[in-house]
Amino acid sequence: MSDQDQQQPERKTLDDRNKMTDLERIRHSCAHVLATAILRIWPDAQFAAGPPVENGFYYDVELSHRIAPEDFPKIEEEMKKETKANNTFEKVVVSREQALKDAQEGRLAALAPRGTPSKFKLDIVQNIPENEPISYYKNGDFIDLCAGPHVMRTGNIGAFKLTHVASAYYKGDEKNPQLQRIYGTAFKNKTEMEAYFTMLEEAKKRDHRKIGADMGLFAIDTEYVGPGMPLWLPKGTVLVEELEKLAKETEFQAGYVRVRTPHLAREKMYKTSGHLPYYAESMFPPMRLLENSDNEREAALFAEASKLREERQRLRDENQLTGNEEKDKTLGDKVSELIRQTMELGDRYYLKAMNCPHHHRIFAAEPHSYRDLPLRLAEYGTCYRYEQSGELFGLMRVRSLNMNDAHIYCTEDQFADEFRAVNDMYLKYFKIFGLEKYQMRFSTHDPAKLGQKFVNEPELWKKTEDMVRQVLVESGINFVEVPNEAAFYGPKIDVQVWSAIGREFTIATNQVDFAVPAKFGLTYRTRDNTQATPLCIHRAPLGTHERFIGFLIEHYAGNFPLWLAPDQVRVMTIGEDEKLVAYAKEIADELRRAEVRVSTEFTADNIKGKISDAETTKVHTMLVIGGRDMDAGNVSVRLHGKGPQGAKPKGEVIADILQAIKERRA
């Protein structure tokens, strides 16, 4: 955890608060218990916000004492006293005037009136919308400004633990006071909490950054390449190409056609699509290209700058500027100024942050009729997104990403079948990777933010959201509906999956676009010989290589199934007898001809050492060959992490390896 944690959750409406899960209510209630305990130890504490968050809760506090992990036991002891007291969480609705009065008297987020105002609560009261009711929640002597909801009693908080402390500016604004953010978590019972911390410990062992380094999968070279731009090493590239191969096979069978697009495009592309200005903060700054310009002023400035730069270089070469740094600097400044003026006139280009506008232009490149639809365009396109440096995290959050992307252009009548087929593709992938727990997050728009966060097409929003909802319901897919999180151009589904140790990830998306095709003038000829605009489905079932591989590393703990393992098979001999080595080499060559990733170890080294090395480097299948194996035409099979599997005929072993790879067995 960094020293500065500036995340500030968006203020929830009363409707949002009423949708809190039971676990969120427990954690929200525990934040109040935390504040109660801190006040008993340090009565001068001033509290700001204390919401439930993913995996726990926090409370921001201003306090002269710097809270450290060493303080956690005594804070938790006071918290236990409050839960043991089993005080009721009592809701009290008050007038705005009463709330302001209590805040001025220091009664809010306090055990009793104090000589100083509850300054953060006072600010919060002043910013509550006029039409919104104001309420407190009381537990024992503690009263807090809060809209709720909570559990019935403090004793309903089954188990809790403080986890860490960070710093955060009030409301996430560095102009405001810096507060201490105390984090904790809470569960219904001790068993669930212990399982959670066991999972965290296992997650540390499975950290994709550590395993990735140990296995030689990828490197992030911040000095020469840049942060957030991973380099795929040979073994990691295996994972990338195997996933791409899987996607291409699956998409070919589903009727997709493949396309390729450039890594950058003119500003006009992204202004037309609407990504500018909606998405500008996540795009790299524009570059300007000057070649082939038809702007006379631009051409003249560029020519003048080039001439002056050449003259400066000539004078330098002839040593005429030696000892005359002032003249040299003056010439340099003139060149810089001319280039600056030229750049202001240049054609602006952006690195590609998403593939969809490029695919729209591919659709527009040829005329289409209803007979061509649905048209499914697929690409493994590299995209670039300017994620904030503090948000970069291994492969999970990067600036250079390879998208498993496709766009489906279809009619309204075709939409349900196409959207359902995409969801079915997700389910197929879940089965291949052994993902048993998943959930689709159906993100819809907020009518109050039309024209701001979302395109201003209220009828199309309702229509497409109803269509998506109907497909999800009819398909019997496990989903939750989340308001105010749609893409700016239409509703979307984010796919949440849980790894083998129960850790949650967002890995894929499926989006509906009813707005952008029309902006690009995309049309097809209908049966009635009229022009109509297609719907577009954006889908990326495997998300990005980077994030999905990061997930798989942690899901498998680096112990990949045979088809995906960078080191699939290692053939090793017990000794280095010529005939034995020849027999082993024959087996390795046959596997290699079948495009199996195979390595060999034919030295005289001790076989135990050879096996230990293969286990350490996570070789999936080890074929150990001794004299008796050779005489019988067998090989002894050993699987990583599973030990010896016995001696079997070499033909049977090779056939089974090839079949397991072909079937992509888990």
XYZ file of C-alpha atoms in Angstrom:
666
model
C 0.000 0.000 0.000
C 1.420 3.372 -0.948
C 1.780 6.175 1.548
C -0.796 8.169 -0.350
C -4.163 6.569 -1.034
C -6.280 9.085 -2.896
C -9.178 6.910 -4.013
C -12.420 8.596 -3.082
C -15.610 6.624 -3.746
C -18.313 8.491 -5.632
C -21.043 9.633 -3.242
C -23.808 7.044 -3.218
C -27.457 7.976 -3.559
C -29.950 6.738 -0.975
C -31.143 4.126 -3.496
C -27.555 2.916 -3.952
C -27.116 2.646 -0.189
C -30.258 0.574 0.184
C -28.756 -1.939 -2.250
C -25.833 -2.697 0.077
C -25.235 -6.408 0.498
C -25.388 -8.008 3.945
C -21.602 -8.130 4.027
C -21.315 -4.451 3.081
C -23.710 -3.581 5.932
C -21.521 -5.514 8.358
C -18.430 -3.663 7.153
C -20.131 -0.265 7.171
C -21.267 -0.947 10.732
C -17.748 -2.022 11.675
C -16.419 1.353 10.480
C -18.674 2.997 13.104
C -17.394 0.600 15.737
C -13.823 1.499 14.710
C -14.600 5.218 15.176
C -16.190 4.487 18.564
C -13.041 2.681 19.691
C -10.641 5.368 18.449
C -12.615 8.075 20.282
C -12.395 6.140 23.516
C -8.616 6.111 23.197
C -8.092 9.513 21.509
C -11.142 11.762 22.219
C -9.845 14.580 19.966
C -10.152 12.471 16.785
C -12.031 14.153 13.919
C -13.697 11.827 11.388
C -14.512 12.330 7.711
C -15.831 9.365 5.632
C -16.077 5.694 6.597
C -17.530 3.623 3.742
C -17.434 -0.093 2.963
C -15.039 -0.839 0.107
C -13.929 -3.934 -1.766
C -12.780 -6.540 0.777
C -13.410 -4.329 3.817
C -13.904 -0.779 5.031
C -11.952 2.293 6.096
C -12.459 5.435 8.143
C -10.573 8.686 7.509
C -9.489 10.424 10.681
C -7.576 13.565 11.637
C -5.570 12.923 14.769
C -2.386 14.323 16.298
C -1.299 10.798 17.236
C 0.063 8.912 14.219
C -1.708 5.559 14.245
C 0.582 2.608 13.468
C -0.009 -1.166 13.214
C 1.344 -1.401 16.765
C -1.814 0.458 17.872
C -4.157 -2.044 16.236
C -4.407 -4.492 19.189
C -5.622 -1.838 21.644
C -8.034 -0.385 19.068
C -9.397 -3.872 18.330
C -9.766 -4.508 22.051
C -12.027 -1.436 22.347
C -13.925 -2.575 19.246
C -14.531 -5.952 20.884
C -15.985 -4.198 23.947
C -18.439 -2.359 21.692
C -19.533 -5.504 19.823
C -19.851 -7.392 23.119
C -22.101 -4.590 24.435
C -24.422 -5.420 21.514
C -25.669 -1.832 21.210
C -28.482 -1.138 18.770
C -27.766 0.832 15.596
C -30.546 3.398 15.946
C -31.496 5.651 13.039
C -32.557 9.221 13.836
C -33.866 11.572 11.129
C -33.102 15.238 11.869
C -33.634 18.632 10.266
C -30.831 20.392 8.428
C -30.785 23.031 11.162
C -30.331 20.397 13.875
C -27.552 18.696 11.923
C -25.699 21.987 11.473
C -26.129 22.784 15.187
C -24.826 19.371 16.269
C -21.881 19.636 13.892
C -21.004 23.083 15.266
C -21.124 21.702 18.820
C -18.833 18.824 17.885
C -21.477 16.179 18.589
C -21.212 14.348 15.260
C -18.781 11.434 14.982
C -18.231 11.854 18.715
C -19.143 10.288 22.047
C -20.403 13.610 23.500
C -20.457 17.343 22.639
C -16.950 18.774 22.348
C -15.499 22.247 22.471
C -14.617 22.190 18.766
C -16.897 21.624 15.751
C -17.015 18.299 13.909
C -15.452 20.123 10.971
C -15.578 17.401 8.328
C -19.129 16.410 9.239
C -20.090 20.092 9.092
C -18.773 20.299 5.540
C -20.616 17.100 4.601
C -23.926 18.425 6.024
C -23.526 21.637 4.046
C -23.113 19.638 0.839
C -26.076 17.257 1.260
C -28.652 18.025 -1.475
C -31.562 20.169 -0.217
C -34.189 17.543 -1.003
C -32.321 14.683 0.694
C -33.308 13.707 4.261
C -30.557 13.848 6.879
C -30.077 11.088 9.398
C -27.792 9.953 12.200
C -26.952 6.474 13.406
C -26.318 5.893 17.112
C -24.574 2.960 18.742
C -24.211 3.517 22.496
C -22.760 7.004 23.073
C -21.436 7.315 19.529
C -23.481 9.421 17.084
C -22.501 9.701 13.440
C -23.932 11.557 10.468
C -24.924 8.645 8.249
C -27.567 7.562 5.747
C -26.982 3.877 6.583
C -27.834 1.115 6.269
C -26.427 -0.938 9.146
C -26.897 -4.254 10.873
C -29.358 -4.299 13.788
C -26.784 -4.436 16.588
C -23.037 -4.124 17.071
C -23.030 -7.765 18.119
C -24.093 -8.751 14.592
C -20.557 -7.976 13.431
C -19.152 -11.463 13.647
C -15.408 -11.040 13.127
C -13.154 -8.137 12.214
C -9.510 -7.172 11.864
C -7.629 -3.955 11.157
C -5.262 -4.404 8.242
C -3.249 -1.287 7.442
C -3.080 2.502 7.557
C -2.452 4.953 4.711
C -2.727 8.680 4.042
C -5.469 10.393 2.065
C -6.446 13.976 1.400
C -9.965 14.912 2.453
C -12.239 14.332 -0.561
C -9.141 13.271 -2.521
C -8.087 16.921 -3.028
C -4.489 17.778 -2.177
C -5.615 21.298 -1.225
C -7.539 19.762 1.683
C -6.137 18.411 4.974
C -4.251 15.129 4.881
C -5.951 12.446 6.952
C -5.067 9.003 8.249
C -7.020 6.246 6.528
C -7.485 3.228 8.788
C -8.377 0.066 6.865
C -9.994 -3.073 8.175
C -12.210 -5.944 7.151
C -15.160 -7.736 8.712
C -17.097 -10.953 8.137
C -20.157 -12.781 9.421
C -17.994 -15.138 11.450
C -14.416 -16.049 12.315
C -14.338 -18.995 9.903
C -15.052 -16.748 6.903
C -12.456 -14.234 8.030
C -9.776 -16.888 8.494
C -10.559 -18.255 5.026
C -10.138 -14.741 3.611
C -6.710 -14.233 5.180
C -5.640 -17.719 4.112
C -6.618 -16.738 0.578
C -4.543 -13.535 0.869
C -1.500 -15.507 1.955
C -1.956 -17.917 -0.941
C -2.426 -14.939 -3.280
C 0.974 -13.580 -2.198
C 2.574 -16.876 -3.187
C 0.755 -16.740 -6.526
C 1.608 -13.101 -7.283
C 1.969 -13.046 -11.070
C 4.860 -10.598 -10.850
C 6.959 -12.962 -8.739
C 6.024 -16.121 -10.653
C 6.474 -14.270 -13.950
C 10.014 -13.325 -12.954
C 10.844 -16.790 -11.577
C 9.598 -18.522 -14.732
C 11.042 -15.949 -17.138
C 7.688 -14.992 -18.669
C 7.864 -11.198 -18.984
C 9.899 -8.153 -18.004
C 8.980 -4.506 -17.506
C 11.916 -2.284 -18.447
C 11.021 1.158 -17.114
C 14.418 2.662 -17.969
C 14.510 1.970 -21.706
C 10.992 0.924 -22.734
C 8.800 2.636 -20.170
C 6.468 1.778 -17.288
C 3.415 -0.329 -18.033
C 4.817 -1.694 -21.308
C 5.756 -5.343 -20.752
C 8.316 -7.199 -22.830
C 7.270 -10.800 -23.472
C 10.178 -13.178 -22.991
C 10.252 -16.444 -25.010
C 8.340 -18.491 -22.428
C 5.758 -15.747 -21.924
C 5.343 -15.400 -25.668
C 4.283 -19.058 -25.673
C 1.330 -18.101 -23.463
C 0.447 -15.162 -25.715
C 0.524 -17.257 -28.881
C -1.375 -20.192 -27.390
C -4.184 -17.866 -26.294
C -4.222 -16.220 -29.703
C -4.333 -19.637 -31.363
C -7.268 -20.645 -29.145
C -9.140 -17.452 -29.956
C -8.509 -17.718 -33.687
C -9.743 -21.315 -33.802
C -12.827 -20.485 -31.747
C -13.628 -17.380 -33.782
C -13.087 -19.127 -37.120
C -15.593 -21.795 -36.085
C -18.023 -19.016 -35.070
C -17.851 -17.270 -38.454
C -15.499 -14.390 -37.658
C -13.162 -12.897 -40.257
C -9.809 -11.415 -39.299
C -8.616 -7.872 -39.993
C -5.557 -5.739 -39.174
C -5.376 -2.017 -38.411
C -2.614 0.578 -37.791
C -1.365 1.561 -34.352
C -2.390 5.210 -34.723
C -4.963 7.383 -36.453
C -5.896 10.974 -37.078
C -7.634 13.003 -34.427
C -10.709 13.129 -36.661
C -11.219 9.386 -36.070
C -11.560 9.737 -32.318
C -13.561 12.961 -32.477
C -16.049 11.263 -34.779
C -16.280 8.181 -32.563
C -16.802 10.356 -29.496
C -13.772 9.003 -27.626
C -12.542 12.588 -27.675
C -13.309 14.246 -25.324
C -14.919 11.413 -23.275
C -11.774 9.267 -23.196
C -9.008 11.858 -23.628
C -7.462 11.383 -20.178
C -6.813 7.706 -20.936
C -5.153 8.387 -24.298
C -1.518 9.268 -24.902
C -0.970 12.914 -25.900
C -1.261 13.553 -29.639
C 1.673 13.738 -32.016
C 1.802 15.995 -35.059
C 2.882 14.893 -38.534
C 4.037 17.468 -41.056
C 4.678 15.493 -44.256
C 2.445 15.984 -47.284
C 0.737 18.967 -45.699
C -1.408 21.149 -47.941
C -1.221 24.021 -45.452
C 1.027 26.681 -47.067
C 1.777 28.433 -43.801
C 2.754 25.143 -42.181
C 4.967 24.192 -45.119
C 6.705 27.582 -45.090
C 7.422 27.416 -41.354
C 8.722 23.870 -41.666
C 10.970 24.830 -44.594
C 12.330 27.862 -42.720
C 13.030 25.753 -39.609
C 14.793 23.094 -41.704
C 16.936 25.706 -43.472
C 17.905 27.372 -40.198
C 18.710 24.017 -38.575
C 20.966 23.083 -41.510
C 22.721 26.451 -41.311
C 23.336 26.023 -37.590
C 24.772 22.559 -38.173
C 27.060 23.890 -40.963
C 28.407 26.607 -38.681
C 29.017 24.031 -35.959
C 30.829 21.723 -38.394
C 33.058 24.622 -39.487
C 33.735 25.522 -35.835
C 32.306 28.997 -36.410
C 30.158 28.707 -33.254
C 32.987 27.514 -31.051
C 33.248 29.928 -28.138
C 30.068 31.714 -29.240
C 27.502 29.900 -27.134
C 25.144 32.864 -27.187
C 24.820 32.803 -30.989
C 24.456 29.021 -30.936
C 21.667 29.281 -28.357
C 19.950 32.063 -30.309
C 19.884 29.935 -33.461
C 18.590 26.960 -31.460
C 15.850 29.060 -29.904
C 14.759 30.289 -33.345
C 14.556 26.717 -34.631
C 12.535 25.662 -31.561
C 10.135 28.562 -31.984
C 9.574 27.796 -35.678
C 8.982 24.122 -34.875
C 6.552 25.118 -32.110
C 4.584 27.295 -34.515
C 4.636 24.523 -37.101
C 3.413 21.934 -34.582
C 0.413 24.094 -33.788
C -0.613 23.794 -37.422
C 0.266 20.112 -37.885
C -2.059 17.165 -38.366
C -2.712 15.566 -34.968
C -2.401 11.789 -34.611
C -3.174 9.609 -31.589
C -1.859 6.203 -30.601
C -4.710 3.721 -30.857
C -6.441 3.339 -27.489
C -9.174 1.052 -28.855
C -9.809 -0.908 -32.063
C -13.466 -0.097 -32.631
C -13.157 3.127 -34.688
C -10.695 1.371 -37.021
C -13.130 -1.498 -37.479
C -15.916 0.966 -38.230
C -13.772 2.353 -41.043
C -13.184 -1.184 -42.339
C -16.972 -1.683 -42.429
C -17.281 1.644 -44.276
C -14.638 0.660 -46.850
C -17.080 -1.561 -48.781
C -20.835 -1.444 -49.446
C -22.939 -3.936 -47.473
C -26.404 -5.397 -47.714
C -28.502 -7.358 -45.242
C -27.071 -10.518 -46.841
C -23.603 -9.636 -45.431
C -24.853 -9.402 -41.858
C -23.936 -10.340 -39.274
C -20.383 -9.286 -40.117
C -17.924 -10.309 -37.396
C -14.551 -8.555 -37.603
C -11.834 -9.881 -35.266
C -8.336 -8.600 -34.516
C -5.557 -9.031 -32.011
C -4.830 -5.315 -32.078
C -2.238 -3.578 -29.902
C -3.678 -0.593 -28.051
C -2.075 2.075 -25.868
C -3.691 3.686 -22.859
C -2.170 6.312 -20.638
C -2.911 4.787 -17.256
C -1.743 6.887 -14.309
C 1.635 5.741 -13.005
C 0.183 5.001 -9.556
C -2.369 2.637 -11.120
C 0.120 0.501 -13.053
C 0.384 -3.003 -11.615
C 2.363 -5.787 -13.260
C 0.333 -7.232 -16.131
C -2.987 -6.287 -14.556
C -2.805 -2.579 -15.410
C -0.551 -1.647 -18.324
C -0.132 1.040 -20.970
C 0.565 -1.280 -23.913
C -2.043 -4.006 -24.315
C -3.022 -6.629 -26.875
C -6.781 -6.851 -27.197
C -8.675 -10.055 -27.993
C -11.092 -7.806 -29.815
C -13.954 -8.166 -32.278
C -16.906 -6.129 -33.488
C -20.121 -7.673 -34.717
C -22.304 -5.621 -37.064
C -25.859 -6.920 -37.116
C -29.510 -6.048 -37.492
C -31.882 -5.665 -34.551
C -33.429 -9.017 -35.398
C -30.018 -10.692 -35.255
C -28.931 -9.001 -32.034
C -30.268 -11.527 -29.498
C -28.658 -14.520 -31.222
C -25.328 -12.709 -31.626
C -25.216 -11.448 -28.064
C -26.145 -14.899 -26.769
C -23.428 -16.502 -28.922
C -20.811 -14.182 -27.419
C -21.903 -15.156 -23.912
C -21.749 -18.830 -24.931
C -18.170 -18.234 -26.077
C -17.350 -16.952 -22.586
C -18.796 -20.115 -21.077
C -16.701 -22.256 -23.426
C -13.549 -20.481 -22.302
C -14.538 -20.844 -18.638
C -14.731 -24.601 -19.127
C -11.328 -24.779 -20.825
C -9.651 -22.847 -18.022
C -11.537 -24.569 -15.224
C -13.341 -21.430 -14.041
C -16.308 -22.625 -12.035
C -17.419 -19.363 -10.443
C -18.285 -16.356 -12.586
C -20.736 -13.489 -12.754
C -21.792 -11.079 -15.488
C -22.033 -7.415 -14.393
C -24.693 -5.772 -16.558
C -23.848 -2.060 -16.567
C -26.583 0.418 -17.465
C -26.699 4.205 -17.805
C -27.870 6.956 -15.469
C -30.633 9.060 -17.087
C -29.445 12.088 -15.078
C -26.066 11.966 -16.872
C -27.280 11.842 -20.477
C -25.254 14.238 -22.592
C -22.427 14.191 -20.020
C -21.189 10.705 -19.219
C -23.523 8.980 -21.711
C -24.694 9.842 -25.238
C -28.002 11.661 -25.160
C -30.284 9.017 -26.716
C -32.808 8.071 -23.988
C -35.012 5.888 -26.201
C -32.068 3.900 -27.577
C -30.692 3.390 -24.057
C -33.969 1.899 -22.883
C -34.364 -0.231 -25.981
C -30.860 -1.742 -25.959
C -30.801 -2.265 -22.192
C -34.100 -4.135 -22.432
C -32.657 -6.273 -25.242
C -29.534 -7.184 -23.245
C -31.528 -7.887 -20.082
C -33.878 -10.195 -21.976
C -30.990 -12.226 -23.436
C -29.388 -12.615 -20.011
C -32.635 -13.711 -18.384
C -33.573 -16.132 -21.173
C -30.065 -17.637 -21.141
C -30.195 -18.271 -17.404
C -26.859 -16.524 -16.945
C -25.760 -15.466 -13.472
C -25.726 -11.646 -13.602
C -26.144 -8.525 -11.492
C -27.311 -5.161 -12.751
C -25.110 -2.154 -11.993
C -26.357 1.370 -12.797
C -24.179 4.258 -13.992
C -21.308 2.088 -15.281
C -22.204 1.613 -18.956
C -19.886 2.616 -21.793
C -20.639 6.110 -23.077
C -22.189 4.633 -26.255
C -24.274 1.766 -24.834
C -24.862 -0.859 -22.125
C -22.139 -3.399 -21.420
C -21.336 -6.594 -19.572
C -18.160 -6.995 -17.551
C -17.237 -10.584 -16.807
C -16.141 -11.306 -13.247
C -14.384 -14.606 -12.564
C -12.924 -16.163 -9.445
C -9.565 -17.923 -9.512
C -8.752 -21.277 -7.945
C -8.161 -19.598 -4.570
C -11.336 -17.505 -4.699
C -9.817 -14.209 -5.810
C -12.062 -12.054 -8.007
C -10.942 -10.597 -11.356
C -12.583 -8.645 -14.180
C -11.287 -10.272 -17.360
C -13.595 -9.551 -20.285
C -16.294 -7.297 -21.667
C -19.267 -7.448 -24.024
C -20.706 -4.080 -25.102
C -23.584 -2.815 -27.186
C -23.027 0.227 -29.394
C -26.085 1.947 -30.790
C -24.479 5.371 -31.255
C -21.059 5.305 -32.920
C -21.896 3.435 -36.184
C -24.283 6.257 -37.062
C -21.570 8.860 -36.371
C -19.401 7.185 -39.009
C -22.316 6.939 -41.416
C -22.267 3.132 -41.436
C -25.181 1.670 -43.340
C -26.343 -1.484 -45.065
C -28.989 -2.028 -47.740
C -32.143 -3.657 -46.311
C -34.482 -6.150 -47.992
C -36.653 -3.153 -48.915
C -33.686 -1.546 -50.696
C -33.418 1.239 -48.090
C -30.398 2.210 -45.984
C -30.215 1.283 -42.286
C -27.554 1.604 -39.564
C -26.334 -1.656 -38.010
C -26.021 -2.302 -34.315
C -22.491 -3.060 -33.171
C -21.460 -5.502 -30.447
C -17.972 -4.930 -29.002
C -16.625 -8.098 -27.407
C -13.331 -9.294 -25.925
C -13.888 -12.685 -24.253
C -10.224 -13.040 -23.286
C -9.799 -9.354 -22.529
C -6.160 -8.400 -23.057
C -3.232 -10.823 -23.220
C -1.625 -8.956 -20.373
C -4.452 -9.027 -17.862
C -5.701 -12.486 -18.784
C -2.240 -14.019 -18.570
C -1.690 -12.262 -15.244
C -4.911 -13.881 -14.061
C -3.921 -17.313 -15.403
C -0.496 -17.154 -13.735
C -2.219 -16.627 -10.371
C -5.058 -19.057 -11.124
C -2.649 -21.893 -11.945
C 0.180 -20.643 -9.679
C 2.379 -21.058 -12.765
C 1.482 -24.753 -13.037
C -0.124 -24.455 -16.459
C -1.986 -27.311 -18.154
C -0.009 -29.200 -20.779
C -1.392 -27.331 -23.809
C -0.503 -23.942 -22.307
C 2.738 -24.762 -20.454
C 5.817 -22.995 -21.830
C 7.834 -26.143 -21.026
C 5.551 -28.968 -22.107
C 7.830 -31.998 -22.068
C 11.380 -32.742 -20.969
C 13.005 -35.989 -22.039
C 15.786 -37.086 -19.665
C 17.998 -40.142 -19.477
C 19.410 -42.056 -16.556
C 23.014 -41.875 -17.664
C 24.508 -41.053 -21.054
C 24.854 -44.433 -22.760
C 24.912 -43.896 -26.547
C 22.055 -46.280 -27.305
C 19.957 -44.820 -24.479
C 20.542 -41.278 -25.693
C 19.682 -42.281 -29.269
C 16.426 -43.867 -28.067
C 15.539 -40.773 -26.013
C 16.449 -38.439 -28.880
C 14.160 -40.367 -31.210
C 11.247 -39.749 -28.804
C 12.110 -36.037 -28.445
C 12.386 -35.617 -32.225
C 8.989 -37.244 -32.789
C 7.400 -34.878 -30.281
C 9.160 -31.889 -31.810
C 7.916 -32.831 -35.295
C 4.422 -32.697 -33.834
C 5.199 -29.126 -32.616
C 5.406 -30.097 -28.963
C 7.635 -27.806 -26.895
C 10.233 -30.327 -25.775
C 13.635 -30.028 -24.131
C 16.209 -32.716 -23.376
C 18.642 -33.595 -20.600
C 20.995 -36.374 -21.681
C 23.983 -35.679 -19.400
C 25.489 -38.023 -16.823
C 24.130 -35.906 -13.971
C 22.184 -37.633 -11.216
C 18.572 -38.245 -12.289
C 17.264 -36.854 -8.995
C 18.946 -33.546 -9.767
C 17.488 -33.538 -13.287
C 13.993 -34.163 -11.937
C 14.419 -31.497 -9.239
C 15.443 -28.934 -11.856
C 12.441 -29.819 -14.048
C 10.083 -29.514 -11.067
C 11.556 -26.135 -10.093
C 11.126 -24.750 -13.616
C 7.574 -26.176 -13.790
C 8.083 -28.528 -16.737
C 4.657 -30.137 -17.154
C 5.596 -33.683 -18.264
C 8.890 -35.437 -17.608
C 9.788 -38.536 -19.597
C 12.457 -40.424 -17.636
C 14.241 -43.123 -19.647
C 16.524 -45.812 -18.268
C 17.950 -49.021 -19.719
C 14.951 -51.140 -18.781
C 12.589 -48.573 -20.351
C 14.574 -48.704 -23.577
C 14.655 -52.505 -23.650
C 10.866 -52.654 -23.189
C 10.105 -49.803 -25.628
C 8.698 -47.778 -22.724
C 9.147 -44.415 -21.045
C 8.554 -43.600 -17.379
C 6.158 -40.644 -17.055
C 6.300 -38.062 -14.304
C 3.941 -35.044 -14.032
C 4.871 -31.774 -12.354
C 3.473 -31.649 -8.844
C 1.877 -35.083 -9.189
C 4.894 -37.369 -9.193
C 5.523 -40.674 -11.049
C 2.767 -42.046 -13.276
C 4.480 -45.333 -14.144
C 6.169 -46.778 -17.224
C 4.146 -46.953 -20.460
C 4.805 -47.837 -24.111
C 6.407 -44.880 -25.860
C 3.798 -44.815 -28.653
C 0.970 -44.674 -26.118
C 2.677 -41.858 -24.177
C 3.301 -39.765 -27.292
C -0.264 -40.282 -28.524
C -1.684 -39.271 -25.129
C 0.467 -36.115 -25.020
C -0.669 -35.075 -28.490
C -4.321 -35.763 -27.687
C -4.158 -33.840 -24.389
C -2.729 -30.832 -26.231
C -5.300 -31.074 -29.008
C -8.186 -31.264 -26.511
C -6.663 -28.542 -24.315
C -7.234 -30.676 -21.242
C -7.231 -28.795 -17.953
